[in-house]
mmCIF file of C-alpha atoms in Angstrom:
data_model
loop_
_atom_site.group_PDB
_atom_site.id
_atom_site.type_symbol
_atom_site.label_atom_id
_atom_site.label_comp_id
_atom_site.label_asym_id
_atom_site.label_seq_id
_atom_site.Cartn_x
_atom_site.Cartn_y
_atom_site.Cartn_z
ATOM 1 C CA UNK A 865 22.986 -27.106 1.709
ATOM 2 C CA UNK A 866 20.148 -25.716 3.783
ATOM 3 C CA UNK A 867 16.692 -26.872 2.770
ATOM 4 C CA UNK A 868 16.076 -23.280 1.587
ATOM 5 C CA UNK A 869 19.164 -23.441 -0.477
ATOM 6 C CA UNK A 870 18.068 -26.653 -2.286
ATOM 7 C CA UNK A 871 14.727 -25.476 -3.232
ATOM 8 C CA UNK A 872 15.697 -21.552 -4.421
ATOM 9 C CA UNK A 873 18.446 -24.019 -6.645
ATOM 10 C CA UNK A 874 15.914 -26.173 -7.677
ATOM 11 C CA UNK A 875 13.432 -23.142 -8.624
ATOM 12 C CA UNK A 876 16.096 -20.913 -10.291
ATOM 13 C CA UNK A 877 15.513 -23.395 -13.166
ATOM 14 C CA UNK A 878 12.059 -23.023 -13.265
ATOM 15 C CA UNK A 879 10.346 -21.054 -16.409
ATOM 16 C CA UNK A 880 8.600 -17.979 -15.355
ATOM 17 C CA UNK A 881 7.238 -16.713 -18.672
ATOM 18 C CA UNK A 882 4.250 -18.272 -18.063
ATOM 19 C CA UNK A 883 1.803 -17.458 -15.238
ATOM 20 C CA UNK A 884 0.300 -19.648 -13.492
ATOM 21 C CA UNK A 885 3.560 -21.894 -13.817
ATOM 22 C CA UNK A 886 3.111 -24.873 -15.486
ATOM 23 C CA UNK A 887 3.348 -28.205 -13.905
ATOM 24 C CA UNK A 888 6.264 -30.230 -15.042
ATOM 25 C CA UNK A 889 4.792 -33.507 -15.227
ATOM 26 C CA UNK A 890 7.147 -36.758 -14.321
ATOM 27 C CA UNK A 891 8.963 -38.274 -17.765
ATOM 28 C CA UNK A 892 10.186 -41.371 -15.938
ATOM 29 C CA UNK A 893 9.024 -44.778 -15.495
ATOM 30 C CA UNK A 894 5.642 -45.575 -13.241
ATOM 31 C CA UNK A 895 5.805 -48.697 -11.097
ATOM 32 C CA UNK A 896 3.636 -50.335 -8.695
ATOM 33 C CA UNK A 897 5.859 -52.423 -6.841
ATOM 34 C CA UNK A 898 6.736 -50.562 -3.576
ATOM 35 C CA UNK A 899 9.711 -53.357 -3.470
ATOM 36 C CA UNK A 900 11.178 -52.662 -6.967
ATOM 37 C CA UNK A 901 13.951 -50.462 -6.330
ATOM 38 C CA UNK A 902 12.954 -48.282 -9.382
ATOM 39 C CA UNK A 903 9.655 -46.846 -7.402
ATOM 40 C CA UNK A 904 11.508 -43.908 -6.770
ATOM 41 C CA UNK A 905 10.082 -40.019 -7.946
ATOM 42 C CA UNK A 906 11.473 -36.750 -7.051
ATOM 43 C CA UNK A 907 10.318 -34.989 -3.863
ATOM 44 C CA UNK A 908 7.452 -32.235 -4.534
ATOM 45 C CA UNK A 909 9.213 -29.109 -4.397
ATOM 46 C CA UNK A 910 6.985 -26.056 -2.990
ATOM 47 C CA UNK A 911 7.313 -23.025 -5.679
ATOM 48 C CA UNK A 912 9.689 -20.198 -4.489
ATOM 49 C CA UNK A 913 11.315 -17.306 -6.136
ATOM 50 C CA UNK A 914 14.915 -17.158 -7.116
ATOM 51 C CA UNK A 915 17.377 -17.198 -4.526
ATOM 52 C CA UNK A 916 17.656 -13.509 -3.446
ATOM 53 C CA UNK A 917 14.501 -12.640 -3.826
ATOM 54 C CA UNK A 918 13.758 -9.722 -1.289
ATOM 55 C CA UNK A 919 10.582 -8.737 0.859
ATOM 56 C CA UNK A 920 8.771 -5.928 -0.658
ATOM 57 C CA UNK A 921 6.406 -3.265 1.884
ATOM 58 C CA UNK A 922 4.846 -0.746 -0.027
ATOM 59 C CA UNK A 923 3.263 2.052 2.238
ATOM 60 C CA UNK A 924 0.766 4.280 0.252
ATOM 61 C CA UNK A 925 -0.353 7.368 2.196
ATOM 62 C CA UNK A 926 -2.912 9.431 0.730
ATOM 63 C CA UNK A 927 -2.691 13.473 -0.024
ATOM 64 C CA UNK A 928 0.456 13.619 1.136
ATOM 65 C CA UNK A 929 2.685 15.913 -0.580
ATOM 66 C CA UNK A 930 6.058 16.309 -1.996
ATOM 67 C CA UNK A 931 7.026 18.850 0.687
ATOM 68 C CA UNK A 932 5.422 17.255 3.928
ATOM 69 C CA UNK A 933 7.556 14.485 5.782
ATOM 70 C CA UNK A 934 10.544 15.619 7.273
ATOM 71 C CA UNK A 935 12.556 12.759 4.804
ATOM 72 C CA UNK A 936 11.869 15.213 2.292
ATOM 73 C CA UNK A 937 12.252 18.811 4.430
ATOM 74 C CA UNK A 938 8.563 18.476 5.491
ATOM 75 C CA UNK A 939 7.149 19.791 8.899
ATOM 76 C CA UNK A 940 5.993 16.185 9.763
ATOM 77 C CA UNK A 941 8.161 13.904 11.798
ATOM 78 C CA UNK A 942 8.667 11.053 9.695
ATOM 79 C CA UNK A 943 11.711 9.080 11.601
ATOM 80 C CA UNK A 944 11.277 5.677 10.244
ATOM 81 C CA UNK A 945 11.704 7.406 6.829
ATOM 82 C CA UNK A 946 14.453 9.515 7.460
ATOM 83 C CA UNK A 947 16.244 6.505 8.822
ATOM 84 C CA UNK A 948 15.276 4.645 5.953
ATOM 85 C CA UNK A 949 16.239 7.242 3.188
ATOM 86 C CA UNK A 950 19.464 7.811 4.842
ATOM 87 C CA UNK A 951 20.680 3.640 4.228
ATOM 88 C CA UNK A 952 18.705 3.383 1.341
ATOM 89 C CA UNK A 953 17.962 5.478 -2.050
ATOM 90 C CA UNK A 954 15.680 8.542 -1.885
ATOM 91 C CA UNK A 955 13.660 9.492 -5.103
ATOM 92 C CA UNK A 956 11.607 12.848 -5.862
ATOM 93 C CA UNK A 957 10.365 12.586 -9.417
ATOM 94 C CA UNK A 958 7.455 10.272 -8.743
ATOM 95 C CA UNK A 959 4.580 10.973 -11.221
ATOM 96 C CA UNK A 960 0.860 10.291 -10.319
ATOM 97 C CA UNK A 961 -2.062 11.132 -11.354
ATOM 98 C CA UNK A 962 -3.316 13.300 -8.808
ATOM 99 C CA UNK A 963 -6.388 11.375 -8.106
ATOM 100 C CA UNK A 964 -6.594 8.210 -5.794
ATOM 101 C CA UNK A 965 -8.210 5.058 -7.357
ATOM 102 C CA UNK A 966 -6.198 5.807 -11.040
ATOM 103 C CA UNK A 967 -2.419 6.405 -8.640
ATOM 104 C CA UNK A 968 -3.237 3.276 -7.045
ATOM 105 C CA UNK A 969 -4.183 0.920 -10.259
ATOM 106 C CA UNK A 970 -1.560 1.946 -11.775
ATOM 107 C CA UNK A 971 1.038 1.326 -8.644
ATOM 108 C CA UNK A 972 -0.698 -2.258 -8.419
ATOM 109 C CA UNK A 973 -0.048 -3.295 -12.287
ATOM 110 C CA UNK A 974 3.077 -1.101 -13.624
ATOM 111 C CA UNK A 975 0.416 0.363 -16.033
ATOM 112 C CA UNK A 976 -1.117 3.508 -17.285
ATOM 113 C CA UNK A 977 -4.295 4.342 -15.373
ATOM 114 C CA UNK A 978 -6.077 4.306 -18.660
ATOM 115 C CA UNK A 979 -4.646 0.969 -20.060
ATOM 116 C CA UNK A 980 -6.159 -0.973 -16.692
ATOM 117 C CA UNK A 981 -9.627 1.397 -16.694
ATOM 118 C CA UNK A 982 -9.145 3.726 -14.524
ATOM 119 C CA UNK A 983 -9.466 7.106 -15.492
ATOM 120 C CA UNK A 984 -11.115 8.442 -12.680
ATOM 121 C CA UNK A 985 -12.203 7.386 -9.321
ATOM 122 C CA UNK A 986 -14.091 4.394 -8.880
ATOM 123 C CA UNK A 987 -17.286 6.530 -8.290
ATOM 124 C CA UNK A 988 -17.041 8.500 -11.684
ATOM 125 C CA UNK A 989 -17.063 5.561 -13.413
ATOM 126 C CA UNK A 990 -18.305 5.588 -17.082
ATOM 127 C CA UNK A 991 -18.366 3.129 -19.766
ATOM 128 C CA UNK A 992 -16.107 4.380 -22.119
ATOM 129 C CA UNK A 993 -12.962 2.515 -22.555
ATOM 130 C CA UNK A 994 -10.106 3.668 -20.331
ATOM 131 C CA UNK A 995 -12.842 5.177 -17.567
ATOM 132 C CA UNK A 996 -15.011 1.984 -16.605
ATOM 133 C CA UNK A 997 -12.905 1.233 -13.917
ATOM 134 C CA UNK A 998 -12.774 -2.428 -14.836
ATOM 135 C CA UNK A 999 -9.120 -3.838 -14.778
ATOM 136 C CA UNK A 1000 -8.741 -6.258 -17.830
ATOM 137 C CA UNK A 1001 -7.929 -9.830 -17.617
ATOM 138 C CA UNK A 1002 -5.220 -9.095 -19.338
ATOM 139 C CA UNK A 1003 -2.996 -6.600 -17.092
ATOM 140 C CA UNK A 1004 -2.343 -9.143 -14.699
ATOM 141 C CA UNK A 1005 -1.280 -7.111 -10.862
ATOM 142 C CA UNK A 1006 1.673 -7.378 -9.436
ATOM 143 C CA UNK A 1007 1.023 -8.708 -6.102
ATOM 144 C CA UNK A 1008 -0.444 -11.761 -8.511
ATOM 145 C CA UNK A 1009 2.447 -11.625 -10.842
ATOM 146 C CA UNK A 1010 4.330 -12.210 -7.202
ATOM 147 C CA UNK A 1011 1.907 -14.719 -5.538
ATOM 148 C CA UNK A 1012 2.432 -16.834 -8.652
ATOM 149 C CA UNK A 1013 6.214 -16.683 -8.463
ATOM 150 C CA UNK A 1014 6.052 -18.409 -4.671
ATOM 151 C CA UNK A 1015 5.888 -15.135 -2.645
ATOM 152 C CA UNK A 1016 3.592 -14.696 0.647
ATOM 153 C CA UNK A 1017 1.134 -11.165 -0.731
ATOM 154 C CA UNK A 1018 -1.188 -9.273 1.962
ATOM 155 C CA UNK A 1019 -3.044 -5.723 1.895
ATOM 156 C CA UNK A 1020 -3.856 -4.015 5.241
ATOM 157 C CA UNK A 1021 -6.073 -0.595 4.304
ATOM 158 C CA UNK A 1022 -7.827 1.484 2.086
ATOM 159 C CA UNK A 1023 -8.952 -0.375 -1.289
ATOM 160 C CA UNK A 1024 -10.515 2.116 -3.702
ATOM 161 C CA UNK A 1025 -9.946 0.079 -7.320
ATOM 162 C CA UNK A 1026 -12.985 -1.904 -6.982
ATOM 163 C CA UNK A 1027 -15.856 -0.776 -9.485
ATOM 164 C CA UNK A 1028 -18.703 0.454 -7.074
ATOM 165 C CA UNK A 1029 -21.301 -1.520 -7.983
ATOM 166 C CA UNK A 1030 -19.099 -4.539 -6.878
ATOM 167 C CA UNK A 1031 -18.300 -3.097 -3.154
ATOM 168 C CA UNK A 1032 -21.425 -4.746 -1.090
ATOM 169 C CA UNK A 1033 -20.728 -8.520 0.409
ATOM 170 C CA UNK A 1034 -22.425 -9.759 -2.023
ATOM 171 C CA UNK A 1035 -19.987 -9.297 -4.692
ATOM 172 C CA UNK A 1036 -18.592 -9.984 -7.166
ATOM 173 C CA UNK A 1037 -15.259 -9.959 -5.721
ATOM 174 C CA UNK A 1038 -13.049 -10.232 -8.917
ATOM 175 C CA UNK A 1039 -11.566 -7.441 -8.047
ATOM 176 C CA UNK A 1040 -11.028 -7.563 -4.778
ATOM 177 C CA UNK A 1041 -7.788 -7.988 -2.879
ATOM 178 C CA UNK A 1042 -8.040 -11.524 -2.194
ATOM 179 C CA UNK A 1043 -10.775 -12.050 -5.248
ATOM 180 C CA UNK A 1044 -8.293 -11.297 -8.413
ATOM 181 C CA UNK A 1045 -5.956 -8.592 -6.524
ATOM 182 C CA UNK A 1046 -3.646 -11.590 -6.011
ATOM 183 C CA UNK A 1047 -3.387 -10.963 -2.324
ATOM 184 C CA UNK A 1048 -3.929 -13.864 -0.168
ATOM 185 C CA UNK A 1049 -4.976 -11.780 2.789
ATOM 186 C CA UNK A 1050 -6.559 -8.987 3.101
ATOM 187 C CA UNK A 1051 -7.857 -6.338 6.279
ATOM 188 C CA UNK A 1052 -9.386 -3.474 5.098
ATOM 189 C CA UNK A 1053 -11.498 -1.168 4.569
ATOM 190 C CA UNK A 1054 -13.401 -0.677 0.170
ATOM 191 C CA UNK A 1055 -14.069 2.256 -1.478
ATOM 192 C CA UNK A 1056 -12.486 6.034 -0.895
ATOM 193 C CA UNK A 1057 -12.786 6.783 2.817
ATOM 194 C CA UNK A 1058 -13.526 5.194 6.298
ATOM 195 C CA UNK A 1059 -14.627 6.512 9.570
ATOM 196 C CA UNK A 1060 -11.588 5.689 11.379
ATOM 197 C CA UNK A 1061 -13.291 5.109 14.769
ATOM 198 C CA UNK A 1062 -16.167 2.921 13.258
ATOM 199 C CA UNK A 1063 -15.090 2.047 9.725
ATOM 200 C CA UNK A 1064 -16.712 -0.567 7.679
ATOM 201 C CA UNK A 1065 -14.088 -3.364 7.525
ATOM 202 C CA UNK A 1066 -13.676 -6.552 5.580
ATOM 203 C CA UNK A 1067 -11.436 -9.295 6.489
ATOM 204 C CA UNK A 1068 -10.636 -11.048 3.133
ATOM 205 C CA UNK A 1069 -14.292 -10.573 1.948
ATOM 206 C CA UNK A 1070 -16.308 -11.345 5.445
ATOM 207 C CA UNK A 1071 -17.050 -8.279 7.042
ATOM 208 C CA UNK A 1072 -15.566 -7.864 10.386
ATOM 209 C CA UNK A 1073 -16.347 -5.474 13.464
ATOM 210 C CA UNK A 1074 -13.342 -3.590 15.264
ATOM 211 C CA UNK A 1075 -12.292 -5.582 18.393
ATOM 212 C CA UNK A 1076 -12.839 -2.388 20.585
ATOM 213 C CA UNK A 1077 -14.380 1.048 20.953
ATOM 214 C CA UNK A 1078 -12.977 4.145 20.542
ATOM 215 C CA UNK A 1079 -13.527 4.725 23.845
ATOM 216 C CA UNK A 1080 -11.784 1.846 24.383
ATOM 217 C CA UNK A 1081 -9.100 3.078 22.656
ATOM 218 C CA UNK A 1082 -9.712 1.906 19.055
ATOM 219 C CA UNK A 1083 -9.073 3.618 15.744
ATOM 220 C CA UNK A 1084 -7.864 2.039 12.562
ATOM 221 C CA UNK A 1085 -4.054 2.775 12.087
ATOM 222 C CA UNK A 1086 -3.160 1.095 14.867
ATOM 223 C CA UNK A 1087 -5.891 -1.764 14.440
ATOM 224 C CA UNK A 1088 -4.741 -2.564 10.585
ATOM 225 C CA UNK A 1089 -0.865 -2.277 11.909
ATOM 226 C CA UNK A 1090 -1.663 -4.885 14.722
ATOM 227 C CA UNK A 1091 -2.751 -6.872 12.286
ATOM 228 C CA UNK A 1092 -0.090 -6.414 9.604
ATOM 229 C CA UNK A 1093 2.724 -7.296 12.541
ATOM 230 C CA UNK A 1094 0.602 -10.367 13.657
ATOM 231 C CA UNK A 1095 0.484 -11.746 9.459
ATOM 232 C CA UNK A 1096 4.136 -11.071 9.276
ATOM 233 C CA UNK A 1097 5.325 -12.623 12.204
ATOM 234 C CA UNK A 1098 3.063 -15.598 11.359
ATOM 235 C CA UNK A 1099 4.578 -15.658 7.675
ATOM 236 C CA UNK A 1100 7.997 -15.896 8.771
ATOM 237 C CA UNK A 1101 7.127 -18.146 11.308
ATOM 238 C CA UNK A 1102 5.538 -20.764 8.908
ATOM 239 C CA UNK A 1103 7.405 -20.288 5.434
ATOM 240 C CA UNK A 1104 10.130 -18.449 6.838
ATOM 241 C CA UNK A 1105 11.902 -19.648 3.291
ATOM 242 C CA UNK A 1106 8.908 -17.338 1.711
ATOM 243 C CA UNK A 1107 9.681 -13.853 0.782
ATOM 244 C CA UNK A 1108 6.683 -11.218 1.565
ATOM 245 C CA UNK A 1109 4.860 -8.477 -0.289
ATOM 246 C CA UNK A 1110 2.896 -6.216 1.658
ATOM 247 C CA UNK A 1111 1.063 -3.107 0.194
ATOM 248 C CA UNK A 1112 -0.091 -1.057 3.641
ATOM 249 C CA UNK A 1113 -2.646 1.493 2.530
ATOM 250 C CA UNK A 1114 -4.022 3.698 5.691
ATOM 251 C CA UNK A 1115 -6.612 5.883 5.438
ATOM 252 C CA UNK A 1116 -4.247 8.793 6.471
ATOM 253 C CA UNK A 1117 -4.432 11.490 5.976
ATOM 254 C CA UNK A 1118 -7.449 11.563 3.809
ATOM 255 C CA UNK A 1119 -10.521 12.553 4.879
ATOM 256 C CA UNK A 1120 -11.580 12.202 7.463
ATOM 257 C CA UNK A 1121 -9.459 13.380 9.302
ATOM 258 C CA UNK A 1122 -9.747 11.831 12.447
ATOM 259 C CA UNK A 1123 -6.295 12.267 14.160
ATOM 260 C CA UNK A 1124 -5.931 10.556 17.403
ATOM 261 C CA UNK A 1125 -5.559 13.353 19.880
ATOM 262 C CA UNK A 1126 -2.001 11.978 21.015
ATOM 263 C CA UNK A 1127 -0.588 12.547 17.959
ATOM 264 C CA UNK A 1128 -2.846 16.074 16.779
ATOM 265 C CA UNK A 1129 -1.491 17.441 19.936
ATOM 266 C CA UNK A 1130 2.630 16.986 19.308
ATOM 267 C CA UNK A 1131 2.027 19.561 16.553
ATOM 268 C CA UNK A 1132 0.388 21.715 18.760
ATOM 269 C CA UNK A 1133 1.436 25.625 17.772
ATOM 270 C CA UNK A 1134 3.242 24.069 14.811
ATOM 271 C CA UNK A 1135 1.691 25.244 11.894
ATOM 272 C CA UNK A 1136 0.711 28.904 13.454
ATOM 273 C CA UNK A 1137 3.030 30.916 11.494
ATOM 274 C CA UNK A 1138 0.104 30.235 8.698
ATOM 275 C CA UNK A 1139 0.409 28.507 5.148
ATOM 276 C CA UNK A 1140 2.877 31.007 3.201
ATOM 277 C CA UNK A 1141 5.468 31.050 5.944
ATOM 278 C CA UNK A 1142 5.085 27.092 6.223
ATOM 279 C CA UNK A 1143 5.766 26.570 2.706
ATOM 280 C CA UNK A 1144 8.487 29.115 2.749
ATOM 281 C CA UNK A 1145 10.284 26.903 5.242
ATOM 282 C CA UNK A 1146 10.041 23.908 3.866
ATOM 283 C CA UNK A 1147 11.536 24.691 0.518
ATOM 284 C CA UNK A 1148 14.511 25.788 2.243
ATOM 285 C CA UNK A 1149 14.817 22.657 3.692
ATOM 286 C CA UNK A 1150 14.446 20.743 0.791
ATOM 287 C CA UNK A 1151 17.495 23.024 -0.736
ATOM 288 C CA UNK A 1152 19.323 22.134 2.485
ATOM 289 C CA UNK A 1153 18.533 18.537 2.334
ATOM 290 C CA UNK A 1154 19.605 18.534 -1.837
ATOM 291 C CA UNK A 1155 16.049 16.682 -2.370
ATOM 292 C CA UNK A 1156 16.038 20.074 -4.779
ATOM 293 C CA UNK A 1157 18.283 22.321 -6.526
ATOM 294 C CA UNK A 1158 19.789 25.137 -4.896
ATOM 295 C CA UNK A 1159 18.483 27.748 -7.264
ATOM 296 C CA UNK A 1160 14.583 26.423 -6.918
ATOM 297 C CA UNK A 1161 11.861 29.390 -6.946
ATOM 298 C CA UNK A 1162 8.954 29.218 -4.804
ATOM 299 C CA UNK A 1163 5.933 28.762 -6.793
ATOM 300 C CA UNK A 1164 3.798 31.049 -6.716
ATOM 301 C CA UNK A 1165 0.767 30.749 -4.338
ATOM 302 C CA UNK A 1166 -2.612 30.747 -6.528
ATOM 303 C CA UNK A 1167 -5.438 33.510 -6.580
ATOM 304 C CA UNK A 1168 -7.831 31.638 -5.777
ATOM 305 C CA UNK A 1169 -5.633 30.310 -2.522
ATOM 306 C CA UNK A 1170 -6.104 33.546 -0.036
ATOM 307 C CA UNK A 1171 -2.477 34.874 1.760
ATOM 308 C CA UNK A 1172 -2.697 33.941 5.657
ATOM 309 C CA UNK A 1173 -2.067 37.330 6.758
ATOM 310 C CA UNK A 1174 -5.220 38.224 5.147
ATOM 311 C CA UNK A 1175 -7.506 35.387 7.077
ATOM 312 C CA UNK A 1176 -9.599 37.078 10.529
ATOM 313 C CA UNK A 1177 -7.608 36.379 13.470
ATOM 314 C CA UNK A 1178 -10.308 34.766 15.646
ATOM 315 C CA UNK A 1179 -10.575 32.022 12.004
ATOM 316 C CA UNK A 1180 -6.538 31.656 12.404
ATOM 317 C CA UNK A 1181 -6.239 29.372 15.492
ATOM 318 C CA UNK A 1182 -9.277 26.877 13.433
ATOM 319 C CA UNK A 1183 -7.087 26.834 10.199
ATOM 320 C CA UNK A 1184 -3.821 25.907 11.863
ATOM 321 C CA UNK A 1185 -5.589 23.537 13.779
#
C-alpha cells in the first residue's frame, strides 16, 4: 500500500460533520521511558479527503451568455470547452441572478444570494437583511468547507463579494479570499472591474505590482494564468497526495474591455452581418448542437434594442467592432 493509500484509508474513517475536524486525542498509555517497549504512539497522519476525491477548477467568466461559446453554438471559439463538453456532461439550465457579486456568493456557498447577504452588488449595499452584503458566520464557503476536509484551495481573479468598505489594505479582510474565503492563496484583483493593463492587484492581501508593462507585453489573463499554472504545478509537486480546488475568475469579458489586439483581431469581420443576423445564427446552432429543442422560437428582439439594419452605416463598422 502506497503512502497515499494508507492515509486516504486512514481518513475515510474520519468524522466530517464537524468543521474544523476535531482532534482525536491519544486514549493509550503515556510513558517516559524511551527504553520501555510500550513508548510507542501512532504516526501523525496529515488530513486528506476520502480516497477518490477529485480536483475541482471552476472558471467563472463574466457577461457571458447562454448563446456565446461555440460549446454551446456561440460565435466564440471556445476549444478547450468543446473538447471538454464532448468527454464530459454539458448542462444549459444554469440559473443566476443576473448580477455579479449575488451569482458569485451564491456559487461560493451553495446558497441563495439573499441567505449569505447579497442582494445586490457589493456597491449597493444596504443594511437591510439579505442586502448588506455581509456573508454570515454561519454559511460557511465551500472552498473552506474543502480546505477543512484536507484539500489544496486557490483563487486567481476578479473578487467582487467583499463589502466595500472592507476593500483598502487596511482591512478587515474577513472576507477576503485568503481572510475567511477559505482559500489559501489568492492573486487577484477586489471589487467589480480592473484595468487589465494596470490593474490594482493583491497577492493574498499585500498588494502587488504587475511584473511588466503593457508595452512589455503585460495584461492580466495571461499574468493571473501564469500564476495559476506555477501554484498548480507547485501543489502537485509538494502534496501531490492533495486534491486541488481552484476557482479562476478573469476579468473577461466585463468591462473594460481591453482585448489584447491578437486575439480582437481573429474575429476580425466576424460579427459584421450585425446583431439580428448573429443571433439568428446561433440559435440554429444550438438546435443543431441539441443544447435546445428543435422547435425553439427566437425571442423576440426588444423595443428598446434598435434592428441593425436601421443603425447609420459609417456607426456599423464601430458597433461590430
Amino acid at each position: 500500500m502506497s503512502l497515499g493509500e494508507r492515509r486516504h484509508s486512514v481518513s475515510d474513517d474520519i468524522q466530517r460533520e464537524i468543521l474544523p475536524i476535531p482532534d482525536r486525542p491519544y486514549a493509550g498509555l503515556v510513558t517516559y521511558d524511551a527504553k520501555d517497549p510500550d513508548t510507542s504512539f501512532p504516526p501523525i497522519e496529515p488530513l486528506r479527503p476520502p480516497a477518490g476525491a477529485p480536483n475541482v477548477l471552476v472558471v467563472l467568466i463574466d457577461d457571458v451568455g447562454f448563446g456565446a461559446s461555440s460549446a454551446f453554438g456561440g460565435p466564440i471559439s471556445t476549444p478547450t470547452a468543446e473538447r471538454l463538453a464532448a468527454d464530459g456532461l454539458k448542462y444549459n439550465r444554469f440559473h443566476t441572478t443576473a448580477l455579479c457579486s449575488p451569482t458569485r456568493q451564491a456559487l461560493l456557498t451553495g446558497r441563495n444570494h439573499h441567505a449569505v447577504g447579497m442582494g445586490g452588488i457589493t456597491e449597493i449595499a444596504t443594511s437591510a437583511p439579505g442586502y448588506n452584503s455581509i456573508r454570515p458566520n454561519t454559511a460557511a464557503p465551500l472552498a473552506e468547507t474543502l480546505k477543512l476536509n484536507g484539500y489544496s484551495t486557490a483563487q486567481f481573479g476578479k473578487c467582487h463579494e467583499v463589502p466595500v468598505w472592507e476593500t483598502s489594505p487596511a482591512g478587515p479582510f474577513d472576507a477576503w479570499p485568503t481572510g475567511g474565503g477559505g482559500f489559501e492563496y489568492f492573486y487577484g484583483f477586489i471589487g467589480g472591474e480592473a484595468h487589465q493593463y494596470y490593474p490594482a492587484l493583491y497577492e493574498g492581501t499585500t498588494p502587488v505590482e504587475p511584473g511588466k508593462t503593457p508595452e512589455e507585453g503585460y495584461h492580466l489573463m495571461e499574468d493571473m494564468t501564469d500564476k495559476a499554472i506555477k501554484w498548480t504545478r507547485q501543489q502537485k509537486t509538494l502534496t501531490g497526495d492533495k486534491p486541488f480546488f481552484i476557482y479562476f475568475a478573469p476579468g473577461a469579458t466585463h468591462a473594460p474591455h481591453h482585448v489584447p489586439k491578437e486575439w480582437a483581431d481573429r474575429y476580425r469581420g466576424k460579427f459584421d452581418q450585425g446583431w439580428d443576423r448573429l443571433r439568428e445564427e446561433t440559435i440554429q446552432r444550438q438546435k443543431a448542437l441539441g443544447v435546445i429543442p428543435a422547435d425553439t422560437e427566437l425571442t423576440a428582439r426588444h423595443d428598446e434594442i434598435p434592428a441593425w439594419d436601421d443603425m447609420p452605416e459609417d456607426l456599423k463598422p464601430i458597433l461590430a467592432r
